């Protein structure tokens, strides 16, 4: 093996190592993004369940008999509400597991740039630019 071949093989090894580090960093970044998406999805699920509870409360009479879809048992409105509340409790437990009881995430929802509205983002950016120019 001559010097050029040795140098090429060394550079090839070095590039693979750099690619691996970059890939690990990107995967870590995706994981972090994934946590926020998981949190958002679980919170959206709670909101949807709460909306369903309101709908059930208005449409179902107190004495109406309902069938539990999973067990097949008959229950009343109160029993159905308990099942739905248990679903919400399980989602809350999952949120606590994902966030390590809130220790893994900080300022996700208090960060003023964490807004789903693009117009709001533009307004905040303009306000910050105005403050920087006037300071």
PDB file of C-alpha atoms in Angstrom:
ATOM      1  CA  UNK A   1       0.000   0.000   0.000  1.00  0.00           C
ATOM      2  CA  UNK A   2       1.439   3.351  -0.968  1.00  0.00           C
ATOM      3  CA  UNK A   3       1.054   6.667   0.794  1.00  0.00           C
ATOM      4  CA  UNK A   4      -1.817   7.858  -1.416  1.00  0.00           C
ATOM      5  CA  UNK A   5      -3.894   4.710  -0.843  1.00  0.00           C
ATOM      6  CA  UNK A   6      -3.260   4.917   2.889  1.00  0.00           C
ATOM      7  CA  UNK A   7      -4.262   8.570   2.950  1.00  0.00           C
ATOM      8  CA  UNK A   8      -7.436   7.871   0.947  1.00  0.00           C
ATOM      9  CA  UNK A   9      -8.447   5.041   3.237  1.00  0.00           C
ATOM     10  CA  UNK A  10      -7.820   7.234   6.299  1.00  0.00           C
ATOM     11  CA  UNK A  11      -9.915  10.060   4.847  1.00  0.00           C
ATOM     12  CA  UNK A  12     -12.669   7.600   3.971  1.00  0.00           C
ATOM     13  CA  UNK A  13     -12.708   6.332   7.573  1.00  0.00           C
ATOM     14  CA  UNK A  14     -12.731   9.902   8.899  1.00  0.00           C
ATOM     15  CA  UNK A  15     -15.649  10.889   6.641  1.00  0.00           C
ATOM     16  CA  UNK A  16     -17.684   7.866   7.753  1.00  0.00           C
ATOM     17  CA  UNK A  17     -17.076   8.786  11.380  1.00  0.00           C
ATOM     18  CA  UNK A  18     -18.174  12.385  10.731  1.00  0.00           C
ATOM     19  CA  UNK A  19     -21.289  11.174   8.905  1.00  0.00           C
ATOM     20  CA  UNK A  20     -22.096   8.893  11.808  1.00  0.00           C
ATOM     21  CA  UNK A  21     -21.803  11.772  14.303  1.00  0.00           C
ATOM     22  CA  UNK A  22     -23.943  13.996  12.106  1.00  0.00           C
ATOM     23  CA  UNK A  23     -26.520  11.222  11.760  1.00  0.00           C
ATOM     24  CA  UNK A  24     -26.601  10.741  15.552  1.00  0.00           C
ATOM     25  CA  UNK A  25     -27.109  14.485  16.031  1.00  0.00           C
ATOM     26  CA  UNK A  26     -29.934  14.569  13.485  1.00  0.00           C
ATOM     27  CA  UNK A  27     -31.581  11.543  15.110  1.00  0.00           C
ATOM     28  CA  UNK A  28     -31.311  13.241  18.511  1.00  0.00           C
ATOM     29  CA  UNK A  29     -32.886  16.383  17.039  1.00  0.00           C
ATOM     30  CA  UNK A  30     -35.705  14.318  15.516  1.00  0.00           C
ATOM     31  CA  UNK A  31     -36.242  12.628  18.869  1.00  0.00           C
ATOM     32  CA  UNK A  32     -36.589  16.025  20.549  1.00  0.00           C
ATOM     33  CA  UNK A  33     -39.027  17.141  17.875  1.00  0.00           C
ATOM     34  CA  UNK A  34     -40.834  13.875  18.286  1.00  0.00           C
ATOM     35  CA  UNK A  35     -41.370  14.535  22.011  1.00  0.00           C
ATOM     36  CA  UNK A  36     -43.101  17.834  21.304  1.00  0.00           C
ATOM     37  CA  UNK A  37     -45.262  16.221  18.649  1.00  0.00           C
ATOM     38  CA  UNK A  38     -46.167  13.442  21.055  1.00  0.00           C
ATOM     39  CA  UNK A  39     -47.117  15.974  23.709  1.00  0.00           C
ATOM     40  CA  UNK A  40     -49.205  17.955  21.238  1.00  0.00           C
ATOM     41  CA  UNK A  41     -50.962  14.831  19.994  1.00  0.00           C
ATOM     42  CA  UNK A  42     -51.791  13.693  23.522  1.00  0.00           C
ATOM     43  CA  UNK A  43     -53.074  17.147  24.468  1.00  0.00           C
ATOM     44  CA  UNK A  44     -55.182  17.223  21.302  1.00  0.00           C
ATOM     45  CA  UNK A  45     -56.547  13.819  22.231  1.00  0.00           C
ATOM     46  CA  UNK A  46     -57.590  15.119  25.661  1.00  0.00           C
ATOM     47  CA  UNK A  47     -59.319  18.092  24.035  1.00  0.00           C
ATOM     48  CA  UNK A  48     -61.182  15.789  21.644  1.00  0.00           C
ATOM     49  CA  UNK A  49     -62.252  13.512  24.478  1.00  0.00           C
ATOM     50  CA  UNK A  50     -63.483  16.496  26.506  1.00  0.00           C
ATOM     51  CA  UNK A  51     -65.534  17.624  23.500  1.00  0.00           C
ATOM     52  CA  UNK A  52     -66.971  14.111  23.219  1.00  0.00           C
ATOM     53  CA  UNK A  53     -67.872  14.188  26.932  1.00  0.00           C
ATOM     54  CA  UNK A  54     -69.824  17.416  26.408  1.00  0.00           C
ATOM     55  CA  UNK A  55     -71.595  15.917  23.407  1.00  0.00           C
ATOM     56  CA  UNK A  56     -72.449  12.744  25.347  1.00  0.00           C
ATOM     57  CA  UNK A  57     -73.689  14.786  28.279  1.00  0.00           C
ATOM     58  CA  UNK A  58     -76.120  16.728  26.108  1.00  0.00           C
ATOM     59  CA  UNK A  59     -77.328  13.820  23.933  1.00  0.00           C
ATOM     60  CA  UNK A  60     -77.654  10.976  26.444  1.00  0.00           C
ATOM     61  CA  UNK A  61     -80.330  10.862  29.126  1.00  0.00           C
ATOM     62  CA  UNK A  62     -79.270  10.054  32.705  1.00  0.00           C
ATOM     63  CA  UNK A  63     -81.318   6.849  32.833  1.00  0.00           C
ATOM     64  CA  UNK A  64     -80.367   5.617  29.350  1.00  0.00           C
ATOM     65  CA  UNK A  65     -78.711   2.175  29.205  1.00  0.00           C
ATOM     66  CA  UNK A  66     -75.494   1.966  27.168  1.00  0.00           C
ATOM     67  CA  UNK A  67     -73.313  -0.962  26.107  1.00  0.00           C
ATOM     68  CA  UNK A  68     -69.583  -0.857  26.808  1.00  0.00           C
ATOM     69  CA  UNK A  69     -67.938  -1.515  23.448  1.00  0.00           C
ATOM     70  CA  UNK A  70     -64.870  -3.270  24.872  1.00  0.00           C
ATOM     71  CA  UNK A  71     -66.472  -5.420  27.594  1.00  0.00           C
ATOM     72  CA  UNK A  72     -70.043  -5.698  26.302  1.00  0.00           C
ATOM     73  CA  UNK A  73     -71.427  -4.820  29.742  1.00  0.00           C
ATOM     74  CA  UNK A  74     -74.415  -2.561  30.094  1.00  0.00           C
ATOM     75  CA  UNK A  75     -73.926   0.698  31.946  1.00  0.00           C
ATOM     76  CA  UNK A  76     -75.583   4.044  32.466  1.00  0.00           C
ATOM     77  CA  UNK A  77     -74.421   7.536  31.555  1.00  0.00           C
ATOM     78  CA  UNK A  78     -72.392   7.882  34.759  1.00  0.00           C
ATOM     79  CA  UNK A  79     -70.516   4.632  34.059  1.00  0.00           C
ATOM     80  CA  UNK A  80     -69.756   5.759  30.521  1.00  0.00           C
ATOM     81  CA  UNK A  81     -68.407   9.064  31.835  1.00  0.00           C
ATOM     82  CA  UNK A  82     -66.139   7.171  34.247  1.00  0.00           C
ATOM     83  CA  UNK A  83     -64.749   5.113  31.364  1.00  0.00           C
ATOM     84  CA  UNK A  84     -64.005   8.281  29.411  1.00  0.00           C
ATOM     85  CA  UNK A  85     -62.388   9.948  32.440  1.00  0.00           C
ATOM     86  CA  UNK A  86     -60.220   6.839  32.869  1.00  0.00           C
ATOM     87  CA  UNK A  87     -59.089   7.297  29.264  1.00  0.00           C
ATOM     88  CA  UNK A  88     -58.064  10.871  30.069  1.00  0.00           C
ATOM     89  CA  UNK A  89     -56.213   9.684  33.178  1.00  0.00           C
ATOM     90  CA  UNK A  90     -54.275   7.177  31.062  1.00  0.00           C
ATOM     91  CA  UNK A  91     -53.335   9.949  28.643  1.00  0.00           C
ATOM     92  CA  UNK A  92     -52.150  12.087  31.570  1.00  0.00           C
ATOM     93  CA  UNK A  93     -50.020   9.196  32.812  1.00  0.00           C
ATOM     94  CA  UNK A  94     -48.540   8.861  29.332  1.00  0.00           C
ATOM     95  CA  UNK A  95     -47.778  12.598  29.292  1.00  0.00           C
ATOM     96  CA  UNK A  96     -46.039  12.279  32.651  1.00  0.00           C
ATOM     97  CA  UNK A  97     -44.058   9.308  31.373  1.00  0.00           C
ATOM     98  CA  UNK A  98     -42.956  11.125  28.214  1.00  0.00           C
ATOM     99  CA  UNK A  99     -41.998  14.301  30.065  1.00  0.00           C
ATOM    100  CA  UNK A 100     -40.626  12.568  33.179  1.00  0.00           C
ATOM    101  CA  UNK A 101     -43.232  14.435  35.233  1.00  0.00           C
ATOM    102  CA  UNK A 102     -42.346  17.654  33.424  1.00  0.00           C
ATOM    103  CA  UNK A 103     -38.601  17.438  34.078  1.00  0.00           C
ATOM    104  CA  UNK A 104     -37.627  16.593  30.479  1.00  0.00           C
ATOM    105  CA  UNK A 105     -39.258  19.631  28.950  1.00  0.00           C
ATOM    106  CA  UNK A 106     -39.068  23.252  29.937  1.00  0.00           C
ATOM    107  CA  UNK A 107     -40.661  26.333  28.393  1.00  0.00           C
ATOM    108  CA  UNK A 108     -42.247  24.421  25.529  1.00  0.00           C
ATOM    109  CA  UNK A 109     -45.599  26.108  25.895  1.00  0.00           C
ATOM    110  CA  UNK A 110     -44.468  29.295  27.656  1.00  0.00           C
ATOM    111  CA  UNK A 111     -42.043  30.150  24.873  1.00  0.00           C
ATOM    112  CA  UNK A 112     -43.666  33.032  23.014  1.00  0.00           C
ATOM    113  CA  UNK A 113     -42.406  31.670  19.694  1.00  0.00           C
ATOM    114  CA  UNK A 114     -44.256  28.403  20.289  1.00  0.00           C
ATOM    115  CA  UNK A 115     -47.428  29.502  18.544  1.00  0.00           C
ATOM    116  CA  UNK A 116     -49.271  27.615  15.823  1.00  0.00           C
ATOM    117  CA  UNK A 117     -50.417  30.860  14.201  1.00  0.00           C
ATOM    118  CA  UNK A 118     -48.024  32.187  11.561  1.00  0.00           C
ATOM    119  CA  UNK A 119     -49.419  35.724  11.802  1.00  0.00           C
ATOM    120  CA  UNK A 120     -48.740  35.749  15.527  1.00  0.00           C
ATOM    121  CA  UNK A 121     -45.164  34.629  14.862  1.00  0.00           C
ATOM    122  CA  UNK A 122     -44.684  37.521  12.431  1.00  0.00           C
ATOM    123  CA  UNK A 123     -46.064  40.040  14.930  1.00  0.00           C
ATOM    124  CA  UNK A 124     -43.742  38.812  17.680  1.00  0.00           C
ATOM    125  CA  UNK A 125     -40.748  38.952  15.324  1.00  0.00           C
ATOM    126  CA  UNK A 126     -41.652  42.526  14.314  1.00  0.00           C
ATOM    127  CA  UNK A 127     -42.005  43.557  17.970  1.00  0.00           C
ATOM    128  CA  UNK A 128     -38.598  42.088  18.773  1.00  0.00           C
ATOM    129  CA  UNK A 129     -37.030  43.828  15.777  1.00  0.00           C
ATOM    130  CA  UNK A 130     -38.607  47.132  16.867  1.00  0.00           C
ATOM    131  CA  UNK A 131     -37.238  46.697  20.412  1.00  0.00           C
ATOM    132  CA  UNK A 132     -33.742  45.923  19.084  1.00  0.00           C
ATOM    133  CA  UNK A 133     -33.754  49.010  16.855  1.00  0.00           C
ATOM    134  CA  UNK A 134     -34.968  51.314  19.624  1.00  0.00           C
ATOM    135  CA  UNK A 135     -32.622  50.096  22.357  1.00  0.00           C
TER     136      UNK A 135
END
